[in-house]
PDB file of C-alpha atoms in Angstrom:
ATOM      1  CA  MET A   1      -9.571  -3.350 -12.322  1.00  0.00           C
ATOM      2  CA  ALA A   2      -9.635   0.110 -13.886  1.00  0.00           C
ATOM      3  CA  LYS A   3      -7.141   0.739 -16.672  1.00  0.00           C
ATOM      4  CA  VAL A   4      -4.001   2.592 -15.614  1.00  0.00           C
ATOM      5  CA  ASP A   5      -1.997   4.651 -18.094  1.00  0.00           C
ATOM      6  CA  LEU A   6       1.526   3.921 -16.837  1.00  0.00           C
ATOM      7  CA  ALA A   7       3.091   6.408 -19.233  1.00  0.00           C
ATOM      8  CA  GLN A   8       0.953   9.199 -17.813  1.00  0.00           C
ATOM      9  CA  VAL A   9       0.931   8.326 -14.121  1.00  0.00           C
ATOM     10  CA  GLY A  10       4.626   7.438 -14.276  1.00  0.00           C
ATOM     11  CA  LYS A  11       5.519  11.080 -14.823  1.00  0.00           C
ATOM     12  CA  ASN A  12       4.063  12.138 -11.472  1.00  0.00           C
ATOM     13  CA  SER A  13       6.516  13.362  -8.856  1.00  0.00           C
ATOM     14  CA  LEU A  14       7.146  11.820  -5.449  1.00  0.00           C
ATOM     15  CA  LYS A  15       9.420  12.962  -2.641  1.00  0.00           C
ATOM     16  CA  SER A  16      11.719  10.443  -1.002  1.00  0.00           C
ATOM     17  CA  ALA A  17      11.283  10.250   2.770  1.00  0.00           C
ATOM     18  CA  GLU A  18      14.899   9.107   3.090  1.00  0.00           C
ATOM     19  CA  THR A  19      16.726  11.677   0.959  1.00  0.00           C
ATOM     20  CA  GLY A  20      14.187  14.436   0.266  1.00  0.00           C
ATOM     21  CA  GLU A  21      14.894  13.950  -3.437  1.00  0.00           C
ATOM     22  CA  THR A  22      12.045  14.398  -5.914  1.00  0.00           C
ATOM     23  CA  VAL A  23      11.714  11.511  -8.361  1.00  0.00           C
ATOM     24  CA  GLU A  24       9.299  10.441 -11.068  1.00  0.00           C
ATOM     25  CA  LEU A  25       7.011   7.585 -10.106  1.00  0.00           C
ATOM     26  CA  GLN A  26       8.138   5.545 -13.118  1.00  0.00           C
ATOM     27  CA  SER A  27      11.690   5.508 -11.779  1.00  0.00           C
ATOM     28  CA  LEU A  28      10.490   3.106  -9.076  1.00  0.00           C
ATOM     29  CA  TRP A  29       9.738   0.386 -11.641  1.00  0.00           C
ATOM     30  CA  GLN A  30      12.474   1.254 -14.119  1.00  0.00           C
ATOM     31  CA  ASP A  31      14.905  -1.413 -12.926  1.00  0.00           C
ATOM     32  CA  GLN A  32      12.679  -3.917 -11.122  1.00  0.00           C
ATOM     33  CA  PRO A  33       9.049  -4.798 -10.397  1.00  0.00           C
ATOM     34  CA  VAL A  34       7.460  -2.848  -7.554  1.00  0.00           C
ATOM     35  CA  VAL A  35       4.626  -3.178  -5.058  1.00  0.00           C
ATOM     36  CA  LEU A  36       3.311   0.321  -4.319  1.00  0.00           C
ATOM     37  CA  PHE A  37       1.242   0.604  -1.148  1.00  0.00           C
ATOM     38  CA  PHE A  38      -0.682   3.903  -0.939  1.00  0.00           C
ATOM     39  CA  LEU A  39      -1.561   4.825   2.648  1.00  0.00           C
ATOM     40  CA  ARG A  40      -4.477   6.998   3.673  1.00  0.00           C
ATOM     41  CA  ARG A  41      -2.390   8.748   6.334  1.00  0.00           C
ATOM     42  CA  PHE A  42       0.877   8.088   8.133  1.00  0.00           C
ATOM     43  CA  GLY A  43      -0.891   8.581  11.478  1.00  0.00           C
ATOM     44  CA  CYS A  44      -3.781   6.249  10.660  1.00  0.00           C
ATOM     45  CA  GLN A  45      -3.879   3.249  13.021  1.00  0.00           C
ATOM     46  CA  ILE A  46      -5.467   1.060  10.338  1.00  0.00           C
ATOM     47  CA  CYS A  47      -2.832   2.083   7.793  1.00  0.00           C
ATOM     48  CA  ARG A  48      -0.039   1.310  10.232  1.00  0.00           C
ATOM     49  CA  TRP A  49      -1.408  -2.181  10.797  1.00  0.00           C
ATOM     50  CA  MET A  50      -1.745  -2.709   7.035  1.00  0.00           C
ATOM     51  CA  ALA A  51       1.823  -1.466   6.554  1.00  0.00           C
ATOM     52  CA  SER A  52       3.097  -3.949   9.142  1.00  0.00           C
ATOM     53  CA  GLU A  53       1.157  -6.756   7.438  1.00  0.00           C
ATOM     54  CA  ILE A  54       2.473  -5.971   3.962  1.00  0.00           C
ATOM     55  CA  SER A  55       5.975  -5.693   5.404  1.00  0.00           C
ATOM     56  CA  LYS A  56       5.828  -9.402   6.237  1.00  0.00           C
ATOM     57  CA  LEU A  57       6.267  -9.971   2.494  1.00  0.00           C
ATOM     58  CA  GLU A  58       9.383  -7.811   2.214  1.00  0.00           C
ATOM     59  CA  PRO A  59      11.963 -10.628   2.558  1.00  0.00           C
ATOM     60  CA  ASP A  60      10.190 -12.740  -0.075  1.00  0.00           C
ATOM     61  CA  LEU A  61       9.771  -9.736  -2.379  1.00  0.00           C
ATOM     62  CA  ARG A  62      13.427  -8.762  -2.005  1.00  0.00           C
ATOM     63  CA  ALA A  63      14.513 -12.346  -2.685  1.00  0.00           C
ATOM     64  CA  SER A  64      12.502 -12.201  -5.921  1.00  0.00           C
ATOM     65  CA  CYS A  65      13.968  -8.812  -6.887  1.00  0.00           C
ATOM     66  CA  VAL A  66      10.679  -6.958  -6.231  1.00  0.00           C
ATOM     67  CA  ALA A  67      10.760  -3.573  -4.498  1.00  0.00           C
ATOM     68  CA  LEU A  68       8.308  -2.679  -1.730  1.00  0.00           C
ATOM     69  CA  VAL A  69       7.371   1.012  -1.618  1.00  0.00           C
ATOM     70  CA  GLY A  70       4.986   2.923   0.619  1.00  0.00           C
ATOM     71  CA  VAL A  71       3.457   6.231  -0.471  1.00  0.00           C
ATOM     72  CA  GLY A  72       1.674   8.758   1.735  1.00  0.00           C
ATOM     73  CA  PRO A  73      -0.393  11.787   0.667  1.00  0.00           C
ATOM     74  CA  GLU A  74       1.395  14.259   2.965  1.00  0.00           C
ATOM     75  CA  GLU A  75       4.438  14.528   5.225  1.00  0.00           C
ATOM     76  CA  PHE A  76       2.296  15.030   8.313  1.00  0.00           C
ATOM     77  CA  GLY A  77       2.965  12.125  10.683  1.00  0.00           C
ATOM     78  CA  LEU A  78       5.852  10.771   8.588  1.00  0.00           C
ATOM     79  CA  LYS A  79       8.494  11.109  11.321  1.00  0.00           C
ATOM     80  CA  GLU A  80       6.423   9.148  13.829  1.00  0.00           C
ATOM     81  CA  PHE A  81       5.567   6.536  11.186  1.00  0.00           C
ATOM     82  CA  LYS A  82       9.239   5.972  10.384  1.00  0.00           C
ATOM     83  CA  GLU A  83      10.241   5.862  14.041  1.00  0.00           C
ATOM     84  CA  GLY A  84       7.515   3.296  14.699  1.00  0.00           C
ATOM     85  CA  GLY A  85       9.056   0.915  12.173  1.00  0.00           C
ATOM     86  CA  PHE A  86       5.658   0.004  10.728  1.00  0.00           C
ATOM     87  CA  PHE A  87       6.904  -0.379   7.152  1.00  0.00           C
ATOM     88  CA  LYS A  88       9.962  -2.263   5.854  1.00  0.00           C
ATOM     89  CA  GLY A  89      10.163  -0.767   2.368  1.00  0.00           C
ATOM     90  CA  SER A  90      11.113   2.613   0.942  1.00  0.00           C
ATOM     91  CA  ILE A  91       8.763   5.510   1.698  1.00  0.00           C
ATOM     92  CA  TYR A  92       7.717   8.402  -0.524  1.00  0.00           C
ATOM     93  CA  VAL A  93       5.284  11.302  -0.294  1.00  0.00           C
ATOM     94  CA  ASP A  94       2.873  12.405  -3.021  1.00  0.00           C
ATOM     95  CA  GLU A  95       2.664  16.023  -1.895  1.00  0.00           C
ATOM     96  CA  GLN A  96       0.243  17.048  -4.646  1.00  0.00           C
ATOM     97  CA  LYS A  97      -1.846  13.853  -4.289  1.00  0.00           C
ATOM     98  CA  LYS A  98      -1.791  13.622  -8.086  1.00  0.00           C
ATOM     99  CA  THR A  99      -1.032   9.917  -8.206  1.00  0.00           C
ATOM    100  CA  TYR A 100      -3.834   9.281  -5.714  1.00  0.00           C
ATOM    101  CA  LYS A 101      -6.188  11.104  -8.073  1.00  0.00           C
ATOM    102  CA  ASP A 102      -4.878   9.456 -11.252  1.00  0.00           C
ATOM    103  CA  LEU A 103      -5.251   5.980  -9.729  1.00  0.00           C
ATOM    104  CA  GLY A 104      -8.846   6.685  -8.730  1.00  0.00           C
ATOM    105  CA  PHE A 105      -8.357   6.584  -4.958  1.00  0.00           C
ATOM    106  CA  LYS A 106     -11.472   8.204  -3.556  1.00  0.00           C
ATOM    107  CA  ARG A 107     -11.723  11.218  -1.296  1.00  0.00           C
ATOM    108  CA  TYR A 108     -14.408  11.223   1.372  1.00  0.00           C
ATOM    109  CA  THR A 109     -16.426  14.254   2.341  1.00  0.00           C
ATOM    110  CA  ALA A 110     -16.701  15.539   5.894  1.00  0.00           C
ATOM    111  CA  VAL A 111     -20.062  13.782   6.039  1.00  0.00           C
ATOM    112  CA  SER A 112     -19.234  10.452   4.356  1.00  0.00           C
ATOM    113  CA  VAL A 113     -15.981   9.835   6.239  1.00  0.00           C
ATOM    114  CA  VAL A 114     -17.707   9.317   9.604  1.00  0.00           C
ATOM    115  CA  PRO A 115     -19.812   6.239   8.721  1.00  0.00           C
ATOM    116  CA  ALA A 116     -16.901   4.862   6.666  1.00  0.00           C
ATOM    117  CA  ALA A 117     -14.563   5.133   9.644  1.00  0.00           C
ATOM    118  CA  LEU A 118     -17.076   3.387  11.914  1.00  0.00           C
ATOM    119  CA  GLY A 119     -17.645   0.419   9.603  1.00  0.00           C
ATOM    120  CA  LYS A 120     -17.182  -3.215  10.640  1.00  0.00           C
ATOM    121  CA  LYS A 121     -13.980  -3.735   8.635  1.00  0.00           C
ATOM    122  CA  VAL A 122     -12.374  -0.707  10.269  1.00  0.00           C
ATOM    123  CA  ARG A 123     -13.377  -1.836  13.754  1.00  0.00           C
ATOM    124  CA  GLU A 124     -11.994  -5.304  13.131  1.00  0.00           C
ATOM    125  CA  ILE A 125      -8.585  -4.029  12.071  1.00  0.00           C
ATOM    126  CA  ALA A 126      -8.513  -1.373  14.795  1.00  0.00           C
ATOM    127  CA  ALA A 127      -9.044  -4.125  17.365  1.00  0.00           C
ATOM    128  CA  LYS A 128      -6.219  -6.187  15.851  1.00  0.00           C
ATOM    129  CA  ALA A 129      -3.915  -3.167  15.692  1.00  0.00           C
ATOM    130  CA  LYS A 130      -4.612  -2.376  19.336  1.00  0.00           C
ATOM    131  CA  ALA A 131      -3.929  -5.995  20.294  1.00  0.00           C
ATOM    132  CA  ASP A 132      -0.610  -5.761  18.417  1.00  0.00           C
ATOM    133  CA  GLY A 133       0.289  -2.549  20.255  1.00  0.00           C
ATOM    134  CA  ILE A 134      -0.202  -0.299  17.221  1.00  0.00           C
ATOM    135  CA  GLN A 135      -1.676   3.098  18.025  1.00  0.00           C
ATOM    136  CA  GLY A 136      -2.768   5.947  15.772  1.00  0.00           C
ATOM    137  CA  ASN A 137      -4.139   9.473  15.755  1.00  0.00           C
ATOM    138  CA  PHE A 138      -6.604  11.669  13.890  1.00  0.00           C
ATOM    139  CA  SER A 139      -4.135  14.290  12.691  1.00  0.00           C
ATOM    140  CA  GLY A 140      -3.708  15.220   9.046  1.00  0.00           C
ATOM    141  CA  ASP A 141      -5.900  14.656   5.985  1.00  0.00           C
ATOM    142  CA  LEU A 142      -8.743  12.411   7.140  1.00  0.00           C
ATOM    143  CA  LEU A 143     -10.558  12.357   3.803  1.00  0.00           C
ATOM    144  CA  GLN A 144      -8.099  10.561   1.525  1.00  0.00           C
ATOM    145  CA  SER A 145      -8.341   6.836   0.790  1.00  0.00           C
ATOM    146  CA  GLY A 146      -5.633   4.628  -0.666  1.00  0.00           C
ATOM    147  CA  GLY A 147      -4.918   1.340  -2.385  1.00  0.00           C
ATOM    148  CA  MET A 148      -2.180  -0.549  -4.193  1.00  0.00           C
ATOM    149  CA  LEU A 149      -0.463  -0.746  -7.565  1.00  0.00           C
ATOM    150  CA  ILE A 150       1.821  -3.576  -8.679  1.00  0.00           C
ATOM    151  CA  VAL A 151       3.909  -3.035 -11.799  1.00  0.00           C
ATOM    152  CA  ALA A 152       6.037  -5.815 -13.278  1.00  0.00           C
ATOM    153  CA  LYS A 153       6.472  -8.057 -16.255  1.00  0.00           C
ATOM    154  CA  ASP A 154       3.494 -10.124 -17.332  1.00  0.00           C
ATOM    155  CA  LYS A 155       2.563 -12.780 -14.770  1.00  0.00           C
ATOM    156  CA  VAL A 156       2.672 -15.565 -17.379  1.00  0.00           C
ATOM    157  CA  ASP A 157       6.276 -14.643 -18.159  1.00  0.00           C
ATOM    158  CA  LEU A 158       7.101 -14.641 -14.455  1.00  0.00           C
ATOM    159  CA  MET A 159       5.956 -18.235 -14.203  1.00  0.00           C
ATOM    160  CA  THR A 160       7.556 -19.556 -17.386  1.00  0.00           C
ATOM    161  CA  ILE A 161      10.877 -17.701 -17.598  1.00  0.00           C
ATOM    162  CA  PRO A 162      13.545 -18.178 -14.901  1.00  0.00           C
ATOM    163  CA  LYS A 163      13.204 -15.474 -12.263  1.00  0.00           C
ATOM    164  CA  TYR A 164      16.873 -14.541 -12.333  1.00  0.00           C
ATOM    165  CA  ILE A 165      16.424 -13.603 -16.009  1.00  0.00           C
ATOM    166  CA  LEU A 166      13.156 -11.681 -15.776  1.00  0.00           C
ATOM    167  CA  LEU A 167      12.261 -10.577 -12.264  1.00  0.00           C
ATOM    168  CA  CYS A 168      15.180  -8.194 -11.910  1.00  0.00           C
ATOM    169  CA  LYS A 169      14.170  -6.289 -15.020  1.00  0.00           C
ATOM    170  CA  GLY A 170      11.999  -3.199 -14.921  1.00  0.00           C
ATOM    171  CA  GLY A 171       8.224  -3.247 -14.927  1.00  0.00           C
ATOM    172  CA  GLU A 172       6.070  -2.498 -17.939  1.00  0.00           C
ATOM    173  CA  LYS A 173       2.660  -3.906 -17.066  1.00  0.00           C
ATOM    174  CA  VAL A 174       0.083  -3.354 -14.311  1.00  0.00           C
ATOM    175  CA  LEU A 175      -0.422  -6.686 -12.577  1.00  0.00           C
ATOM    176  CA  LEU A 176      -2.735  -5.364  -9.889  1.00  0.00           C
ATOM    177  CA  HIS A 177      -4.601  -2.112  -9.256  1.00  0.00           C
ATOM    178  CA  PHE A 178      -6.511  -2.099  -5.970  1.00  0.00           C
ATOM    179  CA  ILE A 179      -8.754   0.774  -4.812  1.00  0.00           C
ATOM    180  CA  GLN A 180     -10.073   0.931  -1.263  1.00  0.00           C
ATOM    181  CA  ASP A 181     -13.841   1.156  -1.015  1.00  0.00           C
ATOM    182  CA  SER A 182     -13.771   1.266   2.783  1.00  0.00           C
ATOM    183  CA  PRO A 183     -10.862   2.504   4.953  1.00  0.00           C
ATOM    184  CA  GLY A 184     -10.692  -1.074   6.242  1.00  0.00           C
ATOM    185  CA  ASP A 185     -10.221  -2.661   2.808  1.00  0.00           C
ATOM    186  CA  HIS A 186      -6.875  -4.293   2.146  1.00  0.00           C
ATOM    187  CA  LEU A 187      -5.475  -7.105   0.027  1.00  0.00           C
ATOM    188  CA  PRO A 188      -4.637 -10.487   1.553  1.00  0.00           C
ATOM    189  CA  LEU A 189      -0.907 -11.197   1.385  1.00  0.00           C
ATOM    190  CA  GLU A 190      -1.523 -14.224  -0.810  1.00  0.00           C
ATOM    191  CA  ASP A 191      -3.249 -12.010  -3.403  1.00  0.00           C
ATOM    192  CA  ILE A 192      -0.136  -9.853  -3.635  1.00  0.00           C
ATOM    193  CA  SER A 193       2.264 -12.777  -4.054  1.00  0.00           C
ATOM    194  CA  LYS A 194      -0.144 -14.476  -6.479  1.00  0.00           C
ATOM    195  CA  ALA A 195      -0.340 -11.350  -8.639  1.00  0.00           C
ATOM    196  CA  LEU A 196       3.449 -11.416  -8.953  1.00  0.00           C
ATOM    197  CA  GLY A 197       3.620 -15.157  -9.466  1.00  0.00           C
ATOM    198  CA  ILE A 198       5.972 -15.696  -6.523  1.00  0.00           C
ATOM    199  CA  SER A 199       5.711 -17.873  -3.432  1.00  0.00           C
ATOM    200  CA  ALA A 200       5.552 -16.363   0.049  1.00  0.00           C
ATOM    201  CA  THR A 201       6.482 -17.992   3.349  1.00  0.00           C
ATOM    202  CA  VAL A 202       4.602 -15.650   5.694  1.00  0.00           C
ATOM    203  CA  LYS A 203       1.203 -15.973   7.308  1.00  0.00           C
ATOM    204  CA  ALA A 204      -1.209 -13.065   7.469  1.00  0.00           C
ATOM    205  CA  GLY A 205      -2.376 -11.824  10.842  1.00  0.00           C
ATOM    206  CA  GLN A 206      -5.903 -12.906  11.678  1.00  0.00           C
ATOM    207  CA  ARG A 207      -8.423 -10.099  12.128  1.00  0.00           C
ATOM    208  CA  PRO A 208     -10.836 -10.155  15.039  1.00  0.00           C
ATOM    209  CA  VAL A 209     -14.523 -10.616  14.259  1.00  0.00           C
ATOM    210  CA  CYS A 210     -16.819  -7.726  15.174  1.00  0.00           C
ATOM    211  CA  ASN A 211     -20.539  -7.610  15.765  1.00  0.00           C
ATOM    212  CA  ASP A 212     -22.513  -4.484  16.492  1.00  0.00           C
ATOM    213  CA  ASP A 213     -21.237  -4.290  20.055  1.00  0.00           C
ATOM    214  CA  VAL A 214     -17.784  -5.815  20.421  1.00  0.00           C
ATOM    215  CA  CYS A 215     -14.736  -7.219  18.656  1.00  0.00           C
ATOM    216  CA  THR A 216     -13.301 -10.572  19.711  1.00  0.00           C
ATOM    217  CA  ARG A 217      -9.938 -12.113  18.779  1.00  0.00           C
TER     218      ARG A 217
END
């Protein structure tokens, strides 16, 4: 896990998809821990499936006083994403993509993005998304990758101090920093809850298994 300078990255600006207000990133963990899910694109079928998966944790996160936030690199496709109900948390836009850069989320080239998008992991999730009725498109910035950042109190404290005392306080430590290597990379739900030291009651959706020719459920 690469080191993240919270003081520096926390000053970056995001735009709220709900209010249009510009806020500093650090304001999202000022009063409570936060799970920040950085999407590649709002129109990306894979991202929409990942957003729906992560959203399964929202009730457990809310019960533990942890905020769930989605961040996209541009407003393109935002309206359709919101109308589709793919994500259950708050949504923001990093219009300058500065946080994406500061967190080390890679950008593909016009050449490298093609084999990445055709990889086995991507095909597996695309098949699952299609089976779940989730569609996507190829509009917008196709070159940006994403990841996740979880900011909270130290995990040891979370497990030893009563949650009602600690969990509802602001974050000050990076518990998890995940960078996609492939567009199909995502964290299992149990890894997210484990990083926070909370229990989750949901079950992750099972991905189909792909060979060189076909994906099966």
